[in-house]
Short mmCIF file of C-alpha atoms in Angstrom, two decimals:
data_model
loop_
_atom_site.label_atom_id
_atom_site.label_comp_id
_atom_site.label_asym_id
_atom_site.label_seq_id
_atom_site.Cartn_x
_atom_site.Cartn_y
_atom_site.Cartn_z
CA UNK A 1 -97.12 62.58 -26.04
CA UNK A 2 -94.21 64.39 -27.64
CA UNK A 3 -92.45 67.27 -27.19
CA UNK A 4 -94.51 70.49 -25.38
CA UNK A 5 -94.80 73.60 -27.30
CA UNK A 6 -93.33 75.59 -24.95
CA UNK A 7 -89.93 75.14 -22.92
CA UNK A 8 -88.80 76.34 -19.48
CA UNK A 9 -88.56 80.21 -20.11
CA UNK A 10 -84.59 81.04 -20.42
CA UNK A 11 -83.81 77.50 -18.88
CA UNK A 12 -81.96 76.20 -21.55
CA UNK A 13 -79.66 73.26 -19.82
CA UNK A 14 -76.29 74.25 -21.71
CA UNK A 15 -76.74 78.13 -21.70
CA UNK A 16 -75.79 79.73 -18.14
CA UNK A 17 -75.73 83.43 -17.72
CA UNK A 18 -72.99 84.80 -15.67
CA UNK A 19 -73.03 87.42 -13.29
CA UNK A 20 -76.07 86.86 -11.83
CA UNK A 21 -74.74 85.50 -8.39
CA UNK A 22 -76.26 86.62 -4.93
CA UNK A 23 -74.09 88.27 -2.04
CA UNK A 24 -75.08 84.63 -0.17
CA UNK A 25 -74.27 82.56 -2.75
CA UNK A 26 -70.61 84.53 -2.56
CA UNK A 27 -70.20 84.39 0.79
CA UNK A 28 -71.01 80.05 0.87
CA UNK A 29 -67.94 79.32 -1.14
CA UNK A 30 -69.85 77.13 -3.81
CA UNK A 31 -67.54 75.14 -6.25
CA UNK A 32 -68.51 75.86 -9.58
CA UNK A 33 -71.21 78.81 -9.20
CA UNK A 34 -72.13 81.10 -11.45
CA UNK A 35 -75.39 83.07 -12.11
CA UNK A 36 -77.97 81.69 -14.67
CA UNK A 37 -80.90 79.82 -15.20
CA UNK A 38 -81.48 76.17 -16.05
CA UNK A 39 -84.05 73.24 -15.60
CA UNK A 40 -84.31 70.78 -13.25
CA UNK A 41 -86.59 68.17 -11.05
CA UNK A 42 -86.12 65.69 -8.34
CA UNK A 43 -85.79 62.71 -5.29
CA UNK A 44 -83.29 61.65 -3.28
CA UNK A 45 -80.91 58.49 -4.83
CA UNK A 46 -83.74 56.24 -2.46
CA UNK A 47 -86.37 57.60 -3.01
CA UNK A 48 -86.34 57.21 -6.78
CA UNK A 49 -85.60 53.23 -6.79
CA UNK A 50 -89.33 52.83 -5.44
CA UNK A 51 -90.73 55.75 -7.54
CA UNK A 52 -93.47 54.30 -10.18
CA UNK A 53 -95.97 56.71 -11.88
CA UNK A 54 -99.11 57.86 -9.63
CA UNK A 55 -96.57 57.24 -6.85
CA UNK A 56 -97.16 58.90 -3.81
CA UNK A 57 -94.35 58.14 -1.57
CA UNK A 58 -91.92 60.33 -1.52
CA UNK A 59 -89.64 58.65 1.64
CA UNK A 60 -90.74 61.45 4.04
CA UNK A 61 -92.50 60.78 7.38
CA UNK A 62 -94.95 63.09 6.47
CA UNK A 63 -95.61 62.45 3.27
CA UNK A 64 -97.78 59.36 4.31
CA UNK A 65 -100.39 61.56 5.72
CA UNK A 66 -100.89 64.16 2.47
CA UNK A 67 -103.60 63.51 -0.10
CA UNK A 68 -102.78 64.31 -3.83
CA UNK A 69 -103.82 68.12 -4.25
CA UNK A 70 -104.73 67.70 -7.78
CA UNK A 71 -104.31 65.56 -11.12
CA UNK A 72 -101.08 65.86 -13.33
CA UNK A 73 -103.05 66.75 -16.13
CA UNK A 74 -104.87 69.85 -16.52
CA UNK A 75 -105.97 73.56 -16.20
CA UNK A 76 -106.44 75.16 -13.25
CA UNK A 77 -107.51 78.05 -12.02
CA UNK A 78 -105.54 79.83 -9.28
CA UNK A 79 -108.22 80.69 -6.37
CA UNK A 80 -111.00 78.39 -7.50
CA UNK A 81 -109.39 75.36 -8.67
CA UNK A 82 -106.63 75.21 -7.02
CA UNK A 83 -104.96 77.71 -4.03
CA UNK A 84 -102.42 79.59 -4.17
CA UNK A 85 -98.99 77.14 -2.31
CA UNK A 86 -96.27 75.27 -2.76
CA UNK A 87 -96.54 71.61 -4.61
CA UNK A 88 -94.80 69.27 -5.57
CA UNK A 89 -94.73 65.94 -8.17
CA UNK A 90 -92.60 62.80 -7.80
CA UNK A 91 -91.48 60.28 -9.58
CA UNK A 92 -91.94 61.80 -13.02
CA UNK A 93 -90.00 59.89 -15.95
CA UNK A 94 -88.42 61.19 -19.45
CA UNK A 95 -88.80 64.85 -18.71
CA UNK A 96 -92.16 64.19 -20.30
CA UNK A 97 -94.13 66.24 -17.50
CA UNK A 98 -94.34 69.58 -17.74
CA UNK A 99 -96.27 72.55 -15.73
CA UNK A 100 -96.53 76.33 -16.38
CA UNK A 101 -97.73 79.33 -14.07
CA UNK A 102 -99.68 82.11 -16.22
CA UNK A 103 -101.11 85.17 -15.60
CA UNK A 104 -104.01 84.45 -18.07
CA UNK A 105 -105.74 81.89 -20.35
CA UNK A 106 -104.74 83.31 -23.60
CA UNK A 107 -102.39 80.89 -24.14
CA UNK A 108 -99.93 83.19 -25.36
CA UNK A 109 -95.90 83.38 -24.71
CA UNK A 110 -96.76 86.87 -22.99
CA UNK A 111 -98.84 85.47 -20.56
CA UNK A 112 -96.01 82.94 -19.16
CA UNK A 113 -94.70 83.48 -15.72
CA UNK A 114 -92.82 80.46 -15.16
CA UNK A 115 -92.15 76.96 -16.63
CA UNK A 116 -90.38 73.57 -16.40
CA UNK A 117 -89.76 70.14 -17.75
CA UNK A 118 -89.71 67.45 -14.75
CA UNK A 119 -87.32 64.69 -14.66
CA UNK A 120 -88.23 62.86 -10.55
CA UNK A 121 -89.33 65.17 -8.84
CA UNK A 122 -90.36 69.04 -8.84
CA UNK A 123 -91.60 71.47 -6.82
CA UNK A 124 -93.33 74.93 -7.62
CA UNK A 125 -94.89 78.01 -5.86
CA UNK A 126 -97.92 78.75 -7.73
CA UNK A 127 -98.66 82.64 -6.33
CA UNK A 128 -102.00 84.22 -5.30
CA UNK A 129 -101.27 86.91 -8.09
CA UNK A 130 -101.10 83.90 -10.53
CA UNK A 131 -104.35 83.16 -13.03
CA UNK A 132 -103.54 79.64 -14.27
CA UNK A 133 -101.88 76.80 -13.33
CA UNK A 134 -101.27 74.39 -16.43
CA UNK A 135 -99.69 70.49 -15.92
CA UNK A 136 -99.53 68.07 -18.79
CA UNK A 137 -98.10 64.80 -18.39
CA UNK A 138 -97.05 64.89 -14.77
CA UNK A 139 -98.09 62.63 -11.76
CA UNK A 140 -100.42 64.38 -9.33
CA UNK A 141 -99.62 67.47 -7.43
CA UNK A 142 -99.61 67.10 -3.69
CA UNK A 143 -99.52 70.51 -1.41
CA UNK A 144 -96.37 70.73 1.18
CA UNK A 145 -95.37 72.42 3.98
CA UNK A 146 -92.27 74.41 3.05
CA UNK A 147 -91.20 74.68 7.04
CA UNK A 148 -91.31 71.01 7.22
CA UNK A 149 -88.58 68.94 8.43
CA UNK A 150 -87.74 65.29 6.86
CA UNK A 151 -84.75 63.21 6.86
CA UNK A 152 -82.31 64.53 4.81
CA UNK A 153 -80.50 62.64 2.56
CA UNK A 154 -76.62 62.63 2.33
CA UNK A 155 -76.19 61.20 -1.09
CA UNK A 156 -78.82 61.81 -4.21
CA UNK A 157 -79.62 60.99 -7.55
CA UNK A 158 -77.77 63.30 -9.88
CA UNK A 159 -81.37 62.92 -12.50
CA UNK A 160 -83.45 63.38 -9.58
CA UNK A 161 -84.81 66.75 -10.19
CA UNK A 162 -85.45 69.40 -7.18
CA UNK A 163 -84.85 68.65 -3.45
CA UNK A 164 -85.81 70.57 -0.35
CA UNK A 165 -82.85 71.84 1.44
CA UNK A 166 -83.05 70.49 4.89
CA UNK A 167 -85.92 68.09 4.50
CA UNK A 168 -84.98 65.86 1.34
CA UNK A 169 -81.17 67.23 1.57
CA UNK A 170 -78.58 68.19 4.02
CA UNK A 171 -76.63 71.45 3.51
CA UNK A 172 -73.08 70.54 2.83
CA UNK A 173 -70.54 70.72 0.11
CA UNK A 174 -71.42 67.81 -2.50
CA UNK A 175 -69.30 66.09 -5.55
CA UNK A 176 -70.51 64.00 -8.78
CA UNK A 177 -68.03 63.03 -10.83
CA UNK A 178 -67.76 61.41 -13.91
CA UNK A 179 -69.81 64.00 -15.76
CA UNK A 180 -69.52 64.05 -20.04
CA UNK A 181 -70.83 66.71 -22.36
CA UNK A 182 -71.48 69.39 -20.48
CA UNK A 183 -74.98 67.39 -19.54
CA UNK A 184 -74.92 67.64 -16.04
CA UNK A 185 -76.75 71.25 -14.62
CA UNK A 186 -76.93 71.90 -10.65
CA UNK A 187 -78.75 74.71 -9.62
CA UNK A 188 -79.24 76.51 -6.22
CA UNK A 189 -82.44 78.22 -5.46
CA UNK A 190 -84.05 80.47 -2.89
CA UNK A 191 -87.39 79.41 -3.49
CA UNK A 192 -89.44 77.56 -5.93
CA UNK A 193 -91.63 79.70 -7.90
CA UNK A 194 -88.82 79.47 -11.34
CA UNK A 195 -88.32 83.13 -12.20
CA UNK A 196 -84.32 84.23 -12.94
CA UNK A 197 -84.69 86.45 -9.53
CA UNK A 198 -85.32 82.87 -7.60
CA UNK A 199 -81.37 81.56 -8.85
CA UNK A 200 -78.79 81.83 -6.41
CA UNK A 201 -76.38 79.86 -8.47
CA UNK A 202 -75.72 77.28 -10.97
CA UNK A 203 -73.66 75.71 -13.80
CA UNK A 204 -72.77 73.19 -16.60
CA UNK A 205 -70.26 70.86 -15.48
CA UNK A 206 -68.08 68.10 -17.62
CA UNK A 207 -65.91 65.69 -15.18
CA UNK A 208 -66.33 66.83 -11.12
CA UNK A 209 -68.71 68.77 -10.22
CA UNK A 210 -68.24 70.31 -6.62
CA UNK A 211 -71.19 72.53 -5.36
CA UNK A 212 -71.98 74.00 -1.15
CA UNK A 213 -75.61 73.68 -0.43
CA UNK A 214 -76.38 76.88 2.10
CA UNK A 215 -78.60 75.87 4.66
CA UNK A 216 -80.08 79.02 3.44
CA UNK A 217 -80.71 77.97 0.25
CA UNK A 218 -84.17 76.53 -0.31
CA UNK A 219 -83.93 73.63 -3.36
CA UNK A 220 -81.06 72.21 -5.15
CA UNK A 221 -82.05 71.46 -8.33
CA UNK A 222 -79.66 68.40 -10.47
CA UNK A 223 -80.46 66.93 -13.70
CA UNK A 224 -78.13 65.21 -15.99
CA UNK A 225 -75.65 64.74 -13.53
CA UNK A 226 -73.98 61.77 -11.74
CA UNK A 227 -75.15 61.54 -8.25
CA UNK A 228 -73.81 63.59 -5.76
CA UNK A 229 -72.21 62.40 -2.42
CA UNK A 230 -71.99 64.71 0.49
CA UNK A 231 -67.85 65.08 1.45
CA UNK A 232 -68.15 67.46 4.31
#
């Protein structure tokens, strides 16, 4: 399909803005953290062996009794189309999938609220307040509860994309080594609706990466990265 037209707004993997670091992500001792943006997507190390495209299963329990929300492909509109929730889409290949929140139909950079590129699996908060939801090239959207529970996962795939923080992951401090040119970016978030304001933390790592998941925190987002291995 080739490259989109539009990239995930000031998530440049490479670029990370300091000094934009919460009180919590202070106070959790993370390895590595620093205050930015980036891109990301995501599934656990197992889940992503079995992951084809139109894929449903995602390895959770509850996953077997959801029904896909709505396509990869498309416009929607927030309220009539499509309500306003979390979603998420798995098993996404090549970074080729990519979604957008807008507050209108222009079409325009202006209207953007939020946007990513997908590598496995991502997740996004698509807001009441929100006019358009846009998804090219992505397998279909499924709604989840963000209060569920799963079985988390002690070691994950370091291109998996975004993982719920107690229900794909366990909190814990994590390490991926073996990282070259700077392409590995981890990123702690306290929700998923991809503004600057939802980054708790995150960096650009070459060699061993080291990085504390809060049990606060709500995704962890990896891409580029060796896998990760919880150590304690």
């Amino acid at each position: 399909m080739g490259m989109k037209g539009k990239i995930a707004l000031g998530a440049v993997v490479g670029v990370v803005v300091i000094g934009v670091v919460s009180a919590n992500a202070g106070d959790n001792g993370d390895g590595g953290t620093s205050g930015g943006t980036g891109k990301g997507s995501s599934a656990s190390a197992e889940r992503e062996a079995g992951d084809k495209k139109g894929t449903k299963d995602t390895g959770k329990a509850e996953d077997a009794e959801k029904k896909a929300a709505f396509a990869g492909d498309g416009d929607f509109q927030v309220g009539s189309d499509i309500k306003p929730g979390t979603y998420r889409t798995t098993g996404n290949s090549d970074g080729l999938c990519y979604w957008e929140r807008a507050k209108d139909a222009s079409g325009e950079m202006d209207s953007l609220l939020a946007n990513d590129n997908v590598t496995g699996t991502g997740y996004v908060t698509v807001k009441a307040t929100d006019k358009l939801f846009k998804s090219s090239d992505c397998n279909d959207w499924e709604a989840v509860d963000e209060k569920a529970k799963g079985s988390p996962a002690a070691r994950i795939s370091g291109d998996g994309g975004m993982f719920a923080v107690g229900a794909d992951i366990a909190p814990g401090t994590y390490k991926s080594t073996g990282n070259t040119d700077d392409s590995c970016y981890w990123e702690r978030t306290k929700d998923a609706e991809h503004g600057v304001e939802s980054i708790l933390a995150n960096d650009n790592v070459n060699g061993t990466a080291v990085v504390r998941i809060s049990a606060s925190d709500a995704y962890f987002k990896t891409t580029g990265c060796k896998d990760w291995k919880k150590t304690g």
